[in-house]
Short mmCIF file of N, CA and C in Angstrom, two decimals:
data_model
loop_
_atom_site.label_atom_id
_atom_site.label_comp_id
_atom_site.label_asym_id
_atom_site.label_seq_id
_atom_site.Cartn_x
_atom_site.Cartn_y
_atom_site.Cartn_z
N MET F 877 56.93 4.26 54.15
CA MET F 877 57.08 5.82 54.47
C MET F 877 58.36 6.38 53.60
N ALA F 878 58.29 7.74 53.32
CA ALA F 878 59.22 8.66 53.01
C ALA F 878 58.51 9.79 53.07
N ALA F 879 60.27 10.09 52.94
CA ALA F 879 59.61 12.25 53.32
C ALA F 879 59.93 12.87 52.33
N GLY F 880 59.24 13.53 51.88
CA GLY F 880 59.79 15.00 50.98
C GLY F 880 59.55 15.94 51.06
N ALA F 881 59.57 16.94 50.21
CA ALA F 881 59.63 19.23 50.65
C ALA F 881 60.61 19.42 51.69
N HIS F 882 61.80 19.09 51.74
CA HIS F 882 62.92 19.22 52.77
C HIS F 882 61.97 18.81 53.49
N LEU F 883 61.93 17.23 53.86
CA LEU F 883 61.60 17.01 55.33
C LEU F 883 60.50 17.18 55.97
N ARG F 884 60.16 18.40 55.23
CA ARG F 884 58.64 18.65 56.40
C ARG F 884 57.27 17.51 55.87
N LEU F 885 56.96 16.63 55.08
CA LEU F 885 56.02 15.84 54.64
C LEU F 885 56.07 14.71 54.65
N SER F 886 55.66 14.01 55.22
CA SER F 886 56.03 12.63 54.86
C SER F 886 54.73 11.22 53.77
N CYS F 887 54.90 10.73 53.37
CA CYS F 887 53.69 9.75 53.29
C CYS F 887 54.05 8.20 53.64
N SER F 888 52.94 7.60 53.31
CA SER F 888 52.41 6.63 53.82
C SER F 888 51.87 5.84 52.81
N GLY F 889 51.62 4.48 53.04
CA GLY F 889 50.26 3.31 52.29
C GLY F 889 50.04 2.88 52.96
N ALA F 890 48.36 2.50 52.79
CA ALA F 890 47.97 1.74 53.77
C ALA F 890 47.25 0.42 53.28
N GLU F 891 47.09 -0.41 54.16
CA GLU F 891 45.59 -0.91 54.16
C GLU F 891 44.34 -0.94 54.21
N ASP F 892 44.08 0.01 54.14
CA ASP F 892 42.61 0.75 53.61
C ASP F 892 42.70 1.61 52.85
N ARG F 893 43.26 1.63 51.66
CA ARG F 893 43.20 1.44 50.38
C ARG F 893 43.24 3.12 50.04
N HIS F 894 44.50 3.18 50.65
CA HIS F 894 44.88 4.62 51.16
C HIS F 894 46.29 4.95 51.19
N GLY F 895 46.80 6.17 50.18
CA GLY F 895 48.05 6.58 50.70
C GLY F 895 47.38 7.87 51.49
N TYR F 896 48.84 8.08 52.34
CA TYR F 896 48.51 9.82 53.06
C TYR F 896 49.99 9.96 52.95
N ILE F 897 49.29 12.43 52.94
CA ILE F 897 50.10 13.01 53.02
C ILE F 897 50.85 13.49 54.43
N TRP F 898 51.54 13.51 55.20
CA TRP F 898 51.76 13.17 56.68
C TRP F 898 52.44 15.48 56.61
N ASP F 899 51.98 16.44 57.68
CA ASP F 899 52.58 17.41 57.75
C ASP F 899 53.89 16.78 58.82
N ARG F 900 54.68 16.39 59.62
CA ARG F 900 55.66 16.51 60.76
C ARG F 900 55.56 16.83 61.58
N HIS F 901 56.12 18.31 61.06
CA HIS F 901 56.42 19.19 62.01
C HIS F 901 55.15 19.54 63.21
N TYR F 902 53.81 19.24 62.52
CA TYR F 902 51.97 19.64 62.70
C TYR F 902 51.82 18.53 63.43
N ASN F 903 52.14 17.13 62.81
CA ASN F 903 52.04 15.57 62.99
C ASN F 903 50.43 15.69 62.95
N ILE F 904 50.38 15.70 61.97
CA ILE F 904 48.39 15.87 60.87
C ILE F 904 48.98 15.23 59.81
N CYS F 905 47.29 14.66 59.34
CA CYS F 905 47.10 13.96 58.08
C CYS F 905 46.78 15.15 57.22
N LEU F 906 47.21 15.72 55.97
CA LEU F 906 46.95 16.08 54.54
C LEU F 906 46.38 15.99 53.96
N ALA F 907 46.88 15.07 53.92
CA ALA F 907 45.71 14.27 52.94
C ALA F 907 45.27 12.49 52.64
N LYS F 908 44.26 12.16 52.22
CA LYS F 908 43.95 11.03 52.15
C LYS F 908 43.83 10.58 50.61
N LEU F 909 44.50 10.01 50.15
CA LEU F 909 45.05 9.36 48.88
C LEU F 909 44.12 8.01 48.21
N ARG F 910 43.54 8.14 47.50
CA ARG F 910 42.41 6.98 47.40
C ARG F 910 43.11 6.15 45.80
N HIS F 911 42.40 4.91 46.59
CA HIS F 911 43.18 3.89 45.66
C HIS F 911 42.01 2.73 45.24
N GLN F 912 41.97 2.10 44.55
CA GLN F 912 41.32 0.63 44.51
C GLN F 912 41.14 -0.57 45.69
N ASP F 913 42.79 -0.68 45.96
CA ASP F 913 43.43 -2.06 46.86
C ASP F 913 44.36 -1.33 47.61
N VAL F 914 44.83 -2.43 48.34
CA VAL F 914 46.04 -1.64 49.16
C VAL F 914 46.53 -1.23 48.58
N VAL F 915 47.14 0.13 49.14
CA VAL F 915 48.57 0.89 48.98
C VAL F 915 49.82 0.46 49.93
N ASN F 916 50.57 -0.08 48.47
CA ASN F 916 52.06 -0.80 49.30
C ASN F 916 53.35 -0.34 48.09
N SER F 917 53.57 0.94 48.62
CA SER F 917 54.63 1.99 48.15
C SER F 917 53.91 2.56 47.38
N VAL F 918 54.95 4.31 48.43
CA VAL F 918 54.85 5.81 48.42
C VAL F 918 56.56 5.88 47.88
N VAL F 919 56.05 6.88 47.25
CA VAL F 919 57.86 8.23 47.22
C VAL F 919 57.18 8.84 46.80
N PHE F 920 58.54 9.69 47.65
CA PHE F 920 58.24 11.54 46.58
C PHE F 920 58.99 11.21 45.25
N SER F 921 59.12 12.04 44.60
CA SER F 921 60.56 12.42 43.88
C SER F 921 61.82 13.07 44.10
N PRO F 922 62.59 12.26 44.39
CA PRO F 922 64.17 13.39 44.22
C PRO F 922 64.20 14.50 43.71
N GLN F 923 64.01 14.96 42.32
CA GLN F 923 64.76 15.86 41.77
C GLN F 923 62.39 16.62 41.76
N GLU F 924 61.92 16.45 41.72
CA GLU F 924 60.53 17.41 42.07
C GLU F 924 59.50 17.09 43.49
N GLN F 925 59.86 17.55 44.48
CA GLN F 925 59.66 17.77 45.47
C GLN F 925 58.64 17.44 45.89
N GLU F 926 57.49 18.51 45.06
CA GLU F 926 56.00 17.84 45.65
C GLU F 926 55.24 17.13 44.20
N LEU F 927 56.36 16.09 44.09
CA LEU F 927 55.33 15.05 43.11
C LEU F 927 55.75 13.70 43.74
N LEU F 928 54.41 13.24 43.79
CA LEU F 928 54.78 11.85 45.42
C LEU F 928 53.72 10.54 44.06
N LEU F 929 54.36 9.86 43.86
CA LEU F 929 54.00 8.35 43.63
C LEU F 929 53.36 7.47 44.51
N THR F 930 52.68 6.81 44.55
CA THR F 930 52.00 5.35 44.57
C THR F 930 51.41 4.73 44.10
N ALA F 931 51.92 3.65 44.03
CA ALA F 931 51.41 1.89 43.97
C ALA F 931 50.44 1.26 44.78
N SER F 932 49.69 0.53 44.28
CA SER F 932 48.72 -0.22 45.14
C SER F 932 48.34 -1.92 44.36
N ASP F 933 48.02 -2.42 45.21
CA ASP F 933 47.32 -3.64 44.24
C ASP F 933 46.74 -4.06 43.31
N ASP F 934 45.76 -2.85 43.04
CA ASP F 934 44.67 -2.44 42.36
C ASP F 934 45.20 -2.80 40.64
N ALA F 935 46.78 -2.70 40.90
CA ALA F 935 47.83 -2.10 39.60
C ALA F 935 47.86 -1.14 38.55
N THR F 936 47.70 -0.20 39.99
CA THR F 936 48.04 1.03 39.16
C THR F 936 49.31 1.56 39.83
N ILE F 937 49.51 3.56 38.83
CA ILE F 937 50.57 4.14 40.11
C ILE F 937 49.30 5.07 39.95
N LYS F 938 49.55 5.97 40.38
CA LYS F 938 49.31 7.04 40.68
C LYS F 938 50.05 8.04 40.98
N ALA F 939 50.31 9.05 39.72
CA ALA F 939 50.99 10.11 39.63
C ALA F 939 50.33 11.38 40.70
N TRP F 940 50.77 12.14 42.33
CA TRP F 940 50.20 12.68 42.39
C TRP F 940 50.52 14.60 42.81
N ARG F 941 50.70 15.61 43.00
CA ARG F 941 51.08 16.80 42.87
C ARG F 941 50.81 17.57 44.45
N SER F 942 51.68 17.43 45.10
CA SER F 942 51.38 18.76 46.42
C SER F 942 52.10 19.09 46.47
N PRO F 943 51.50 20.77 47.11
CA PRO F 943 50.74 20.77 48.61
C PRO F 943 48.88 20.47 47.85
N ARG F 944 48.38 20.45 46.35
CA ARG F 944 47.36 20.92 46.19
C ARG F 944 46.67 19.22 45.86
N ILE F 945 47.72 18.22 46.33
CA ILE F 945 46.59 17.13 45.92
C ILE F 945 46.25 17.27 44.98
N VAL F 946 46.62 16.59 44.36
CA VAL F 946 45.96 16.49 42.50
C VAL F 946 46.22 15.46 41.56
N ARG F 947 45.64 14.31 41.04
CA ARG F 947 46.02 13.36 40.66
C ARG F 947 46.30 14.12 39.22
N ILE F 948 47.45 13.55 39.36
CA ILE F 948 47.73 14.21 37.44
C ILE F 948 48.12 12.96 36.67
N HIS F 949 48.22 11.78 36.70
CA HIS F 949 48.29 11.02 36.37
C HIS F 949 47.65 9.71 36.90
N GLN F 950 47.79 8.37 35.89
CA GLN F 950 47.87 7.65 36.16
C GLN F 950 48.35 6.23 35.45
N ALA F 951 48.77 5.17 35.52
CA ALA F 951 49.46 4.53 34.81
C ALA F 951 47.97 3.51 34.68
N PRO F 952 48.26 3.41 33.61
CA PRO F 952 47.15 2.02 32.58
C PRO F 952 47.10 0.85 33.37
N ARG F 953 46.38 -0.13 33.57
CA ARG F 953 46.17 -1.29 34.30
C ARG F 953 46.52 -2.02 33.26
N PRO F 954 47.40 -3.05 32.88
CA PRO F 954 48.05 -3.86 32.49
C PRO F 954 46.58 -5.17 32.07
N ARG F 955 46.32 -5.99 31.04
CA ARG F 955 45.40 -6.42 30.81
C ARG F 955 46.02 -7.90 31.44
N PRO F 956 45.05 -8.55 32.04
CA PRO F 956 44.97 -9.64 32.71
C PRO F 956 45.41 -10.43 31.42
N ARG F 957 46.05 -11.56 32.35
CA ARG F 957 46.47 -12.89 30.87
C ARG F 957 46.56 -13.88 32.24
N PRO F 958 46.02 -15.30 31.20
CA PRO F 958 45.36 -16.17 32.00
C PRO F 958 46.87 -16.80 32.06
N PHE F 959 46.89 -17.85 33.01
CA PHE F 959 47.85 -18.10 33.78
C PHE F 959 47.28 -20.27 34.31
N PHE F 960 47.89 -20.49 33.45
CA PHE F 960 48.01 -22.13 33.21
C PHE F 960 49.08 -22.99 34.26
N SER F 961 47.96 -23.68 35.38
CA SER F 961 49.45 -24.94 35.63
C SER F 961 49.17 -26.05 35.29
N TRP F 962 50.20 -26.68 34.72
CA TRP F 962 49.90 -27.92 34.60
C TRP F 962 50.32 -29.13 35.20
N PHE F 963 49.86 -30.08 35.90
CA PHE F 963 50.86 -31.36 35.95
C PHE F 963 50.74 -32.62 35.73
N ALA F 964 51.71 -32.98 35.09
CA ALA F 964 51.48 -34.76 34.69
C ALA F 964 51.77 -35.19 35.20
N SER F 965 51.09 -36.67 35.79
CA SER F 965 52.12 -37.37 36.69
C SER F 965 51.80 -39.27 35.82
N GLN F 966 53.34 -39.78 35.40
CA GLN F 966 53.69 -41.20 34.79
C GLN F 966 52.94 -41.80 35.91
N ARG F 967 52.06 -42.55 35.04
CA ARG F 967 51.47 -43.53 35.97
C ARG F 967 52.42 -45.35 35.09
N ARG F 968 53.12 -46.19 34.81
CA ARG F 968 53.22 -47.14 34.65
C ARG F 968 52.71 -48.59 35.52
#
């Protein structure tokens, strides 16, 4: 959970594939921000308090502008790379 906009707003990520923006004064959800997988990191920019970043297990980082809650940028997904594991046993 992170706080922004002069501590009136907070944000959180969840296993339901969404990030959330909360109004701490009224204790209500202002926005539900969709990803394709678990949202495991959220942060408001310290320099620009209406800018929110969300990171997800879907391999994306999305930038959102609050209070309009518009997605302004999405980082490209990295190309999958093959992963190999090989174990050799020596028998004598």
